[in-house]
CSV table of C-alpha atoms in Angstrom, one decimal:
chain,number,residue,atom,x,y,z
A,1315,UNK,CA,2.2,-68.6,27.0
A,1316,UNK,CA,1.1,-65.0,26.3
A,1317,UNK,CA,-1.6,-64.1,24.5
A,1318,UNK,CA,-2.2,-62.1,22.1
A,1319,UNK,CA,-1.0,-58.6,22.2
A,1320,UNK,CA,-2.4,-55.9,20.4
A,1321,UNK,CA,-0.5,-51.9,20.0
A,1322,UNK,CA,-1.8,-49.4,21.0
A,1323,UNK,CA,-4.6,-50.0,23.1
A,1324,UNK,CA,-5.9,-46.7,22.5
A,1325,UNK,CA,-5.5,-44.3,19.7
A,1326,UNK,CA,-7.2,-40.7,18.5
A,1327,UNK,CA,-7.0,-39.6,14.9
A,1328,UNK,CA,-8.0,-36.8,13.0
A,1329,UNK,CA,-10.1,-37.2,9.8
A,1330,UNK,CA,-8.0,-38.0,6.3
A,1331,UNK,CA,-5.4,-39.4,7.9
A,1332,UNK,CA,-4.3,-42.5,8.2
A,1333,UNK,CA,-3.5,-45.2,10.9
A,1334,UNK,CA,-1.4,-49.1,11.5
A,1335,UNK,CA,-2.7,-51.2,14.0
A,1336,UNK,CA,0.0,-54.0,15.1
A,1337,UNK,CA,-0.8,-58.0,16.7
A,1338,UNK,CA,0.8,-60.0,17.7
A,1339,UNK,CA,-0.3,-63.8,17.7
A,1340,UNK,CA,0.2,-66.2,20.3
A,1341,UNK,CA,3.3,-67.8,19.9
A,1342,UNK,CA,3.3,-70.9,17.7
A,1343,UNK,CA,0.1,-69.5,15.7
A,1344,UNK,CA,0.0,-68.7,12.3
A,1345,UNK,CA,-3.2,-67.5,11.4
A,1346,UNK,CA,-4.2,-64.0,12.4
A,1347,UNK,CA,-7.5,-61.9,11.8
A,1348,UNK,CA,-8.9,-58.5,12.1
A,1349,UNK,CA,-12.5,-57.6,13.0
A,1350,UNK,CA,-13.9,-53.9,13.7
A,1351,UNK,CA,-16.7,-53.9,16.5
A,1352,UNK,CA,-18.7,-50.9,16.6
A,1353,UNK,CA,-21.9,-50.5,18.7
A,1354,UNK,CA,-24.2,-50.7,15.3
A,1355,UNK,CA,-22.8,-52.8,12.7
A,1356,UNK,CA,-21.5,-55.1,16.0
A,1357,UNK,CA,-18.7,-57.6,15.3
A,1358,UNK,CA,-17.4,-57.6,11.2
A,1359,UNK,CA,-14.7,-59.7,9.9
A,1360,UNK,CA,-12.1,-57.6,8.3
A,1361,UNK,CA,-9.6,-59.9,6.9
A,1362,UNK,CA,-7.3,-63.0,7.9
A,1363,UNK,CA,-3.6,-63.9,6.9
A,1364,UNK,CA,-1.8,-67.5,7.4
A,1365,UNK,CA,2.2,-67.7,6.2
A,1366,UNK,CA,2.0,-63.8,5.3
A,1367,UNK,CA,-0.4,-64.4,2.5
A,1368,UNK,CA,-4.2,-63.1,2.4
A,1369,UNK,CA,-6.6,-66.1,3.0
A,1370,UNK,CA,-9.9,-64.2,3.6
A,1371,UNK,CA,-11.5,-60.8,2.7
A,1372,UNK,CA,-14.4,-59.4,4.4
A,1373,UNK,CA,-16.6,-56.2,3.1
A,1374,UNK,CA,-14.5,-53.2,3.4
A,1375,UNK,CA,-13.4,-50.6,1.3
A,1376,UNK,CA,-9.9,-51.1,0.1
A,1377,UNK,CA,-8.6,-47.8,2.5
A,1378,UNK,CA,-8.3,-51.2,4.7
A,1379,UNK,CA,-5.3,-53.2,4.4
A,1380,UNK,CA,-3.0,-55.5,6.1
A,1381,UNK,CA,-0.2,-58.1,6.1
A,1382,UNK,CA,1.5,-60.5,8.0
A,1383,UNK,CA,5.3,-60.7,8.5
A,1384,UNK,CA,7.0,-63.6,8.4
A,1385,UNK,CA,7.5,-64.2,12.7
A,1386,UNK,CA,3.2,-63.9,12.3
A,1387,UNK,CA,2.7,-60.6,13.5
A,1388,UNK,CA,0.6,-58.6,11.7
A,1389,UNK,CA,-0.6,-55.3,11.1
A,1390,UNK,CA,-3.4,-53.5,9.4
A,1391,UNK,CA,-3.7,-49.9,7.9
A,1392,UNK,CA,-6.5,-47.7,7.7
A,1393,UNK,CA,-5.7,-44.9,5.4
A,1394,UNK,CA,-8.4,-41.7,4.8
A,1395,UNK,CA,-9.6,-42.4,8.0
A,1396,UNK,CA,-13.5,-41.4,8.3
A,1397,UNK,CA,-15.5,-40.3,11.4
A,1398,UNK,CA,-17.1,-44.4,11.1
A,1399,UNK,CA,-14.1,-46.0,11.3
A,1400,UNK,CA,-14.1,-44.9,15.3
A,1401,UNK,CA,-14.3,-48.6,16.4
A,1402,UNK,CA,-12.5,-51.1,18.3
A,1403,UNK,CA,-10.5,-53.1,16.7
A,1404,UNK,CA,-10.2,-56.8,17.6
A,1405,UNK,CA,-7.0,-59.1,16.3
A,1406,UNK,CA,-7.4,-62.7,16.7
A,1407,UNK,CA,-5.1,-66.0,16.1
A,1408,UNK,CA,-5.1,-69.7,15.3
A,1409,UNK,CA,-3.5,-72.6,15.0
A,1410,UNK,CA,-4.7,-74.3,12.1
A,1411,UNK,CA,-3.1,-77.1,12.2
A,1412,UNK,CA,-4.9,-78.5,15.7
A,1413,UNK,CA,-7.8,-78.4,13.9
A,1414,UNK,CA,-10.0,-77.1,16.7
A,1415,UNK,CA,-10.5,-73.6,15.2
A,1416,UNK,CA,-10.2,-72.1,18.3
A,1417,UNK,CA,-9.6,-68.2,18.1
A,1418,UNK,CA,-7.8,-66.4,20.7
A,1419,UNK,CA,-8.3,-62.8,20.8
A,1420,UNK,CA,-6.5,-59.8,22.0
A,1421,UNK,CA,-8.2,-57.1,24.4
A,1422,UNK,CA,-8.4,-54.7,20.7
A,1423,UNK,CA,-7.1,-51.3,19.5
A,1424,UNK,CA,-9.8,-48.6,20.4
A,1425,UNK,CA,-9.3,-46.1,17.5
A,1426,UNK,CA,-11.8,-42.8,17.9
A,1427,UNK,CA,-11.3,-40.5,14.6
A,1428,UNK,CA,-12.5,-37.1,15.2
B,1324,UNK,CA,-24.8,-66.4,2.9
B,1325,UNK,CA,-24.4,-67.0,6.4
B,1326,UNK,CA,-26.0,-65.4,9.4
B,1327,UNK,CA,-26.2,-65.5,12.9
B,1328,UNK,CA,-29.4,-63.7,15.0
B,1329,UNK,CA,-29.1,-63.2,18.8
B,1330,UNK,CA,-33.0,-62.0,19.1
B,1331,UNK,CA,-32.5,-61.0,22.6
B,1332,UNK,CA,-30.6,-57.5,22.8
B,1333,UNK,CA,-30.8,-57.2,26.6
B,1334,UNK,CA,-31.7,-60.0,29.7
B,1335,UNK,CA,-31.5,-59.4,33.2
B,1336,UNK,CA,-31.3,-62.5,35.4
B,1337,UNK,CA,-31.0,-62.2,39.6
B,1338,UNK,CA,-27.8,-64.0,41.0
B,1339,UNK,CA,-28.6,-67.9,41.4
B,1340,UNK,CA,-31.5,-67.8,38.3
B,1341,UNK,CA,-31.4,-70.0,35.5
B,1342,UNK,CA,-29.9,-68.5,32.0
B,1343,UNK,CA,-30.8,-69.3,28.7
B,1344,UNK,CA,-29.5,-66.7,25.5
B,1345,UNK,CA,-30.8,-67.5,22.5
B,1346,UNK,CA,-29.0,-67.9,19.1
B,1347,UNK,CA,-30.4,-69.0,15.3
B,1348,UNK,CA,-28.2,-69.2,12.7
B,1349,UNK,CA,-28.6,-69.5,8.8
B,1350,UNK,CA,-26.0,-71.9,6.8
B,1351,UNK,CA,-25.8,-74.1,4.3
B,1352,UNK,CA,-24.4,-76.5,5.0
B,1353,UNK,CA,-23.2,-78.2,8.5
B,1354,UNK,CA,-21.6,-75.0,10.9
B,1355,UNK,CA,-19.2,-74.5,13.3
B,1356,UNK,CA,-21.1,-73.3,16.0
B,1357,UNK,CA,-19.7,-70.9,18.8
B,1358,UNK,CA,-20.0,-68.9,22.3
B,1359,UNK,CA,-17.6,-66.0,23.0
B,1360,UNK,CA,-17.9,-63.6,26.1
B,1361,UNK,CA,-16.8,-60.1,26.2
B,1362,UNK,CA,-15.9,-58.0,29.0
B,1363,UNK,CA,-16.6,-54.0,28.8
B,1364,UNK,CA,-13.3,-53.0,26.7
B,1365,UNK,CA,-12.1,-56.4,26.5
B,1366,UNK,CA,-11.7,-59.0,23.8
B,1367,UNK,CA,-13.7,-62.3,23.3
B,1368,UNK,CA,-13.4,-65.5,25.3
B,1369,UNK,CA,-14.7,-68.8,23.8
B,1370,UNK,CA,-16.9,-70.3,26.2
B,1371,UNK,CA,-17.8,-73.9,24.3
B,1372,UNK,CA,-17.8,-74.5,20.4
B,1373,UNK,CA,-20.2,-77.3,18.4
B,1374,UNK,CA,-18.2,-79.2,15.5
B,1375,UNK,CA,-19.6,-82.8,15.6
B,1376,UNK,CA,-20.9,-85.1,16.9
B,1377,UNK,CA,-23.0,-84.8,21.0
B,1378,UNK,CA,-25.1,-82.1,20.2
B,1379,UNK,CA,-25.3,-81.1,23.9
B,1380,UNK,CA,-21.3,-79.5,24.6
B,1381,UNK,CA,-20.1,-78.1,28.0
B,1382,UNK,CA,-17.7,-75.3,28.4
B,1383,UNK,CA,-16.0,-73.0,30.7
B,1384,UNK,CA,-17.3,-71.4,33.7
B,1385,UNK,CA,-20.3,-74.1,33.9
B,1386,UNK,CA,-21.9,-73.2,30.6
B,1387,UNK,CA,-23.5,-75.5,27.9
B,1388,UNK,CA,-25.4,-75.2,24.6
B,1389,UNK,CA,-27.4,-77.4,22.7
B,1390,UNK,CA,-27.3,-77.8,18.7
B,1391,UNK,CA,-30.5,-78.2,17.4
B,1392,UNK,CA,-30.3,-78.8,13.4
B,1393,UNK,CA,-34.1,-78.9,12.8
B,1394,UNK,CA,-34.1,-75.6,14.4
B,1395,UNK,CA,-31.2,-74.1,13.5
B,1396,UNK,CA,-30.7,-73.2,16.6
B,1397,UNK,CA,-27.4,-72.9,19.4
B,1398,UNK,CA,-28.7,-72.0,22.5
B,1399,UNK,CA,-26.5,-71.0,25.5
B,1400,UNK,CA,-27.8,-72.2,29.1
B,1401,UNK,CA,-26.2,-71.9,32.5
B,1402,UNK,CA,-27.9,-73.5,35.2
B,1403,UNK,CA,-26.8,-70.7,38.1
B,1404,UNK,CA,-25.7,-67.5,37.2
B,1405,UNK,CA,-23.2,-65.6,39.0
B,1406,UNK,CA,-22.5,-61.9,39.4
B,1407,UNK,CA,-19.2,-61.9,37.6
B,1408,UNK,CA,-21.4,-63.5,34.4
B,1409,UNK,CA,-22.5,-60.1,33.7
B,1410,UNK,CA,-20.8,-58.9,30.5
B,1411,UNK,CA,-21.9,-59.4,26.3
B,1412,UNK,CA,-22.3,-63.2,25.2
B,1413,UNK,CA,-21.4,-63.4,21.1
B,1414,UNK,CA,-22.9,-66.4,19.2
B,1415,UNK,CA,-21.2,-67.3,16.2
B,1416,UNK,CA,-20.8,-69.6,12.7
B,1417,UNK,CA,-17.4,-70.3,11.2
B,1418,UNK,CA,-17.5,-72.4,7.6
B,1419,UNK,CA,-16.8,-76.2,8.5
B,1420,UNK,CA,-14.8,-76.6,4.9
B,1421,UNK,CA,-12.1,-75.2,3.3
B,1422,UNK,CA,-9.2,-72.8,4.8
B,1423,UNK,CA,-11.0,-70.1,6.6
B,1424,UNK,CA,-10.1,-70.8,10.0
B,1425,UNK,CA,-10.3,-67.1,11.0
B,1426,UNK,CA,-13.7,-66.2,9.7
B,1427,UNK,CA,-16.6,-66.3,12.2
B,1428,UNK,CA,-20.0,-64.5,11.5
B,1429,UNK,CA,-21.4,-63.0,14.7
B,1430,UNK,CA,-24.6,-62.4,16.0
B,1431,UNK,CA,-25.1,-59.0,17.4
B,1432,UNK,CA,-24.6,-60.0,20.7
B,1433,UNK,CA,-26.4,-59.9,24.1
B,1434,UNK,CA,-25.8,-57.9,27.2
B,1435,UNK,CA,-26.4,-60.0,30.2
B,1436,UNK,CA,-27.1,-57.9,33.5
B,1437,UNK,CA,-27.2,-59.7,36.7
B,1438,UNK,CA,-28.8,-58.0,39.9
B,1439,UNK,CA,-28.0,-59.6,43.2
């Protein structure tokens, strides 16, 4: 089985404007979530989509966004981009319905806004 | 609110030493406990995860942790480490009700070096 696959791996913006990070989920899983790692807020949970509807927010300004198609891959927009939203950018999915509440996660976008 | 505090930033270990990374974590109610590694511009990879029940749970790569309720506590222990351990060790706590299957709170990690 692959794992999950995240587009681009790396990626260099320019202040104000704006960027879509893609994922794609493990085949069979439909839950995905976002997190942005950077080295001093470390690991934040962004948000998390099952059957292409929002299940979860996490803290962040409404410039982010996402959604989740209906074959589970998902994608998440960052629009205004600032000089701290330079992070990595990790996508993770699930398979709720095993119950284990495993995460799988993909190797992450590293976006650098300059 | 939940939390999650790795109180060692940095541990260096010689090849064939004993680990043991630390982890406390703050929730309300009974977690879902978790180890993830990270490689240098990789993603995470779940070593071992605590729902239930032995409170002592092995993993991959000949890792364990214990779960300690009366000290809130999820500590990571390897008996030998090996050079290829070296990399950033992630403890975590997901809610054990409801839906969120995809929201884990993370510690701010710690960066294991090993010198041979």
């Amino acid at each position: 089985k692959a794992g999950v696959t995240q587009t681009p791996r790396y990626l260099i913006k320019t202040r104000g404007q704006q960027v879509t990070l893609s994922c794609s989920p493990i085949s069979g899983h439909r839950s995905v979530s976002w997190y942005q790692q950077t080295p001093g807020q470390g690991l934040q949970f962004l948000f998390e989509y099952f059957s292409e509807t929002q299940r979860n927010k996490g803290n962040f300004p409404g410039r982010f966004s996402g959604r989740q198609f209906s074959n589970s891959r998902s994608e998440m927009n960052v629009s205004t981009l600032e000089l701290g939203d330079s992070a990595l950018y990790l996508c993770a999915s699930s398979s709720p319905g095993q119950g284990d509440r495993k995460l799988f996660f993909g190797s992450g976008t590293q976006l650098s806004v300059l | 609110a939940q939390s999650v505090t790795q109180p060692d930033i940095h541990i260096t270990v010689s090849e064939g030493a004993s680990l043991e990374l630390r982890c406390n974590y703050s929730y309300g109610a009974t977690p879902y406990l978790f180890w993830y590694v990270q490689s240098p511009g990789q993603g995470l990879q779940l070593l071992l995860k605590y729902f239930s029940g032995d409170t002592l749970v092995q993993g991959i790569k000949g890792f364990e942790a214990e779960f300690k309720r009366s000290q809130s506590s999820f500590n990571l222990r390897k008996p030998s480490v090996h050079w290829s351990d070296a990399a950033e060790y992630f403890c975590a706590v997901g809610n054990a009700g409801g839906t969120s299957y995809g929201k884990l709170t993370f510690g701010q990690g710690t960066i294991l070096t090993v010198h041979p």
